[in-house]
Every structure is written in C-alpha cells, then in structure tokens.
C-alpha cells in the first residue's frame, strides 16, 4: 500500500552539521515527542494598583524531548557501538568549536536544529556474555540560533517618532508607557513631554504626546 511505503521512508535521522558525513538513523521512529518553549516576565509593582503589571523580559530556548528505542537482539550486535555511542558522541566537545556540535533532528515534516543537551540510556536486554542488545534512550535537544537571526525576528514596539494618544477613562501614564514602550517605568518620559507635574490628575480624552526614547 502507498501509505505503508511512505511510512517506511519517513525514518528519523540525526545529522552532525559540523561533520555531515553519514547521518545517524533512528532504528524505530519515536512514538511521540514534546516541543516546549516559554517566556520570562517580571512583575512590576505600581503604587495604587491592586496587582502588579507583567513586563516581558525575554524568550527562552525551544526544547525537543523524546524517547528513542534501539534493539539489536536479532543481529546479536552490541547496541552501544551500533547506535548509542554515535548519539552520545554528539555531546562531546568539538576541539575547533570548544562546544558540542550543532545537529539536526529530522523526521518527516519535523526539522529541529540544536544541540544535544541531555541523554539518558536505559539498557534492558543482554546477551549471555553481558553485551547489551536493547536500549531505551531519553534525549533532549535545545534549539540553536544566532544573535543576528533573533534580532532580525524582533519587532521593536518603542516608537521611533513622536505619537499622539487619547487618554482613556481610568488610564494612567504608566499604562501608556507599558503599551508603547513595554516598560511602565518610562512614564516619566511621557510626563516630561507633556509638562505633567502631577500624573494622578489626568483628564480622560486628553491628547498625550508619546515621545521617542533615546
């Protein structure tokens, strides 16, 4: 059947991008994988507010986690030399990079570039002479990216020119600063640009100048 042929072809592989050579083929495709990413925020306490405001600090690195299964019982070969040691070598320090190599995990539509951060081996079957022939391996890859690529992705929300905003009912300067600069602590720049001496005495509907930050 065509569907079964496609499934046979879609084998997961791991490639050392610093030394492409022969890719490491995963004997059995993983049953599942977990992709995780998170962001870091800081709580900014504002006097007079019942709850702090959240300020975005930075994004965390994306991680890919999965369980791999290897079995060489039928061939009676050491599962370590056939598969496991090749994957563990991805954690060795490259003498030129002074860091582990960058690798790519590919499986059908999944293509993840990163470094192998963690690998746990669990040997569960042995030949009579003690040679392991079955292993379950839990691996975690951390995404690799460059500074230039990340800067290119970021869209700055801080204005590069002066803007006018109409003050909403109940809105304070620190609300505007958070909305325009993503930093409520920059409310003083708005107060200075509008000659506001008392930021607590604001009139809803008033036009507020939002200056560019320098």
Coordinates of C-alpha atoms in Angstrom, one line a residue:
X1 CA 0.0 0.0 0.0
X2 CA 1.3 3.5 -0.8
X3 CA 0.7 4.7 2.8
X4 CA 2.8 1.9 4.2
X5 CA 5.6 2.7 1.7
X6 CA 5.6 6.3 2.8
X7 CA 5.8 5.3 6.4
X8 CA 8.8 3.2 5.8
X9 CA 10.6 6.0 4.0
X10 CA 9.9 8.6 6.8
X11 CA 12.7 7.5 9.1
X12 CA 14.0 9.9 11.7
X13 CA 17.7 10.9 11.4
X14 CA 20.2 12.9 13.4
X15 CA 22.9 14.8 11.5
X16 CA 26.0 16.4 12.9
X17 CA 26.0 19.6 11.0
X18 CA 29.7 20.2 11.8
X19 CA 30.6 16.9 10.2
X20 CA 27.6 15.9 8.0
X21 CA 29.1 12.6 6.7
X22 CA 26.7 9.7 7.3
X23 CA 23.5 10.6 9.3
X24 CA 22.6 8.6 12.4
X25 CA 19.4 6.7 11.5
X26 CA 17.0 6.1 14.3
X27 CA 16.1 2.4 14.3
X28 CA 12.5 2.9 15.4
X29 CA 10.7 6.2 15.0
X30 CA 9.6 7.7 18.3
X31 CA 6.0 7.2 19.4
X32 CA 5.8 10.8 20.5
X33 CA 7.8 13.9 21.1
X34 CA 7.4 17.0 23.2
X35 CA 8.2 20.6 22.0
X36 CA 8.5 23.1 24.7
X37 CA 9.0 26.9 24.8
X38 CA 8.4 29.5 27.5
X39 CA 8.8 33.3 28.1
X40 CA 10.1 35.1 31.2
X41 CA 8.2 38.0 32.7
X42 CA 8.9 40.4 35.6
X43 CA 6.2 41.7 38.0
X44 CA 6.3 45.5 38.2
X45 CA 4.6 46.9 41.2
X46 CA 2.9 50.2 40.7
X47 CA 1.8 52.2 43.7
X48 CA -2.0 52.4 43.9
X49 CA -2.7 49.3 41.8
X50 CA -4.1 46.1 43.4
X51 CA -2.0 43.9 41.1
X52 CA 1.5 44.3 39.6
X53 CA 2.0 44.6 35.8
X54 CA 3.8 42.0 33.9
X55 CA 6.8 43.1 31.8
X56 CA 8.2 40.8 29.2
X57 CA 11.9 40.1 29.8
X58 CA 13.0 37.6 27.2
X59 CA 12.0 34.3 25.5
X60 CA 13.6 31.0 26.5
X61 CA 15.1 28.5 24.1
X62 CA 12.9 25.9 22.5
X63 CA 13.5 22.3 23.5
X64 CA 12.6 19.0 21.9
X65 CA 12.3 15.9 24.1
X66 CA 11.6 12.3 23.1
X67 CA 12.2 8.7 23.8
X68 CA 14.2 6.5 21.3
X69 CA 14.2 2.7 21.2
X70 CA 17.0 0.6 19.9
X71 CA 17.1 -3.2 19.6
X72 CA 19.9 -5.4 18.0
X73 CA 18.9 -8.7 19.5
X74 CA 18.3 -10.4 16.1
X75 CA 21.7 -9.4 14.8
X76 CA 23.4 -10.1 18.2
X77 CA 25.4 -6.9 17.8
X78 CA 26.3 -4.5 20.7
X79 CA 23.6 -1.9 20.7
X80 CA 26.1 0.6 22.0
X81 CA 28.5 0.5 19.1
X82 CA 25.7 0.2 16.5
X83 CA 23.6 3.2 17.7
X84 CA 24.0 4.5 21.2
X85 CA 27.7 5.6 21.1
X86 CA 27.1 7.5 17.9
X87 CA 24.4 9.6 19.5
X88 CA 26.4 10.1 22.7
X89 CA 29.2 11.4 20.6
X90 CA 27.0 14.5 19.8
X91 CA 27.7 15.6 23.4
X92 CA 31.4 15.6 23.1
X93 CA 33.3 18.9 22.9
X94 CA 34.3 19.8 19.3
X95 CA 38.0 20.9 19.5
X96 CA 37.5 23.6 17.0
X97 CA 34.2 25.0 18.3
X98 CA 35.1 24.4 22.0
X99 CA 31.4 23.3 22.3
X100 CA 29.3 20.3 21.4
X101 CA 28.4 20.1 17.7
X102 CA 25.3 21.5 16.2
X103 CA 23.0 18.8 15.0
X104 CA 19.7 18.5 13.2
X105 CA 16.9 16.0 14.0
X106 CA 14.7 15.3 11.0
X107 CA 11.6 13.2 10.8
X108 CA 9.0 13.8 8.0
X109 CA 7.9 17.4 8.5
X110 CA 9.9 17.9 11.7
X111 CA 13.3 19.6 11.3
X112 CA 14.9 20.8 14.6
X113 CA 18.3 22.3 14.7
X114 CA 20.0 22.4 18.1
X115 CA 22.5 20.8 20.4
X116 CA 22.0 17.5 22.4
X117 CA 21.7 18.8 25.9
X118 CA 20.8 15.6 27.8
X119 CA 20.8 11.8 27.0
X120 CA 19.7 9.1 29.4
X121 CA 20.4 5.4 28.5
X122 CA 18.4 2.5 29.9
X123 CA 19.7 -0.9 28.8
X124 CA 17.1 -3.6 29.3
X125 CA 18.3 -6.8 27.4
X126 CA 21.6 -8.5 27.3
X127 CA 23.3 -11.5 25.6
X128 CA 24.6 -14.3 27.8
X129 CA 28.1 -12.7 27.7
X130 CA 26.6 -9.4 29.0
X131 CA 26.6 -7.4 25.8
X132 CA 23.6 -5.1 25.7
X133 CA 21.2 -5.5 22.8
X134 CA 18.3 -3.3 23.8
X135 CA 18.2 0.3 25.0
X136 CA 15.7 3.0 25.6
X137 CA 17.2 6.5 25.3
X138 CA 15.6 9.7 26.5
X139 CA 17.1 12.7 24.7
X140 CA 16.6 16.5 25.0
X141 CA 17.7 18.8 22.2
X142 CA 18.0 22.6 22.7
X143 CA 17.4 24.9 19.8
X144 CA 20.4 26.6 18.2
X145 CA 20.0 30.1 16.9
X146 CA 22.2 33.1 16.2
X147 CA 22.1 36.6 17.6
X148 CA 21.7 38.1 14.1
X149 CA 18.7 35.8 13.4
X150 CA 17.0 36.6 16.7
X151 CA 17.5 40.4 16.3
X152 CA 16.0 40.1 12.8
X153 CA 12.9 38.5 14.1
X154 CA 12.3 41.0 16.9
X155 CA 9.9 43.9 16.0
X156 CA 10.5 46.9 18.3
X157 CA 7.3 48.4 19.7
X158 CA 9.1 51.5 21.1
X159 CA 8.2 54.4 18.8
X160 CA 11.0 56.0 16.7
X161 CA 8.9 59.2 16.2
X162 CA 6.5 61.2 18.3
X163 CA 3.0 59.9 18.5
X164 CA -0.3 61.3 19.9
X165 CA -2.6 59.1 22.0
X166 CA -6.0 59.9 23.5
X167 CA -6.2 59.2 27.2
X168 CA -8.8 56.6 28.0
X169 CA -11.1 56.5 31.1
X170 CA -9.1 55.3 34.1
X171 CA -5.8 55.2 32.1
X172 CA -2.6 56.4 33.8
X173 CA 0.8 57.3 32.4
X174 CA 2.3 54.0 33.4
X175 CA -0.4 52.3 31.4
X176 CA 0.6 54.3 28.3
X177 CA 4.3 53.6 29.0
X178 CA 3.7 49.9 29.2
X179 CA 1.6 49.9 26.0
X180 CA 4.0 52.0 24.0
X181 CA 7.4 51.1 25.4
X182 CA 6.6 47.7 27.1
X183 CA 8.1 49.4 30.3
X184 CA 5.8 51.1 32.8
X185 CA 8.8 52.7 34.4
X186 CA 9.1 55.0 31.3
X187 CA 6.0 57.0 32.4
X188 CA 8.3 59.9 33.4
X189 CA 9.4 60.4 29.7
X190 CA 5.7 60.9 28.8
X191 CA 5.1 63.2 31.8
X192 CA 8.1 65.4 30.8
X193 CA 7.0 65.6 27.2
X194 CA 3.5 66.8 28.2
X195 CA 4.6 69.1 31.1
X196 CA 2.6 67.0 33.6
X197 CA 3.6 67.8 37.2
X198 CA 1.0 65.5 38.9
X199 CA 0.4 62.3 36.9
X200 CA -2.5 61.4 39.1
X201 CA -4.5 64.4 37.9
X202 CA -5.3 63.4 34.3
X203 CA -8.3 64.2 32.2
X204 CA -9.9 61.4 30.1
X205 CA -10.0 62.3 26.4
X206 CA -6.9 64.5 26.6
X207 CA -4.3 64.1 23.9
X208 CA -1.0 62.8 25.2
X209 CA 2.3 63.1 23.3
X210 CA 4.3 59.9 23.3
X211 CA 8.0 60.9 22.6
X212 CA 10.6 58.5 21.1
X213 CA 13.0 57.0 23.6
X214 CA 16.6 58.0 23.1

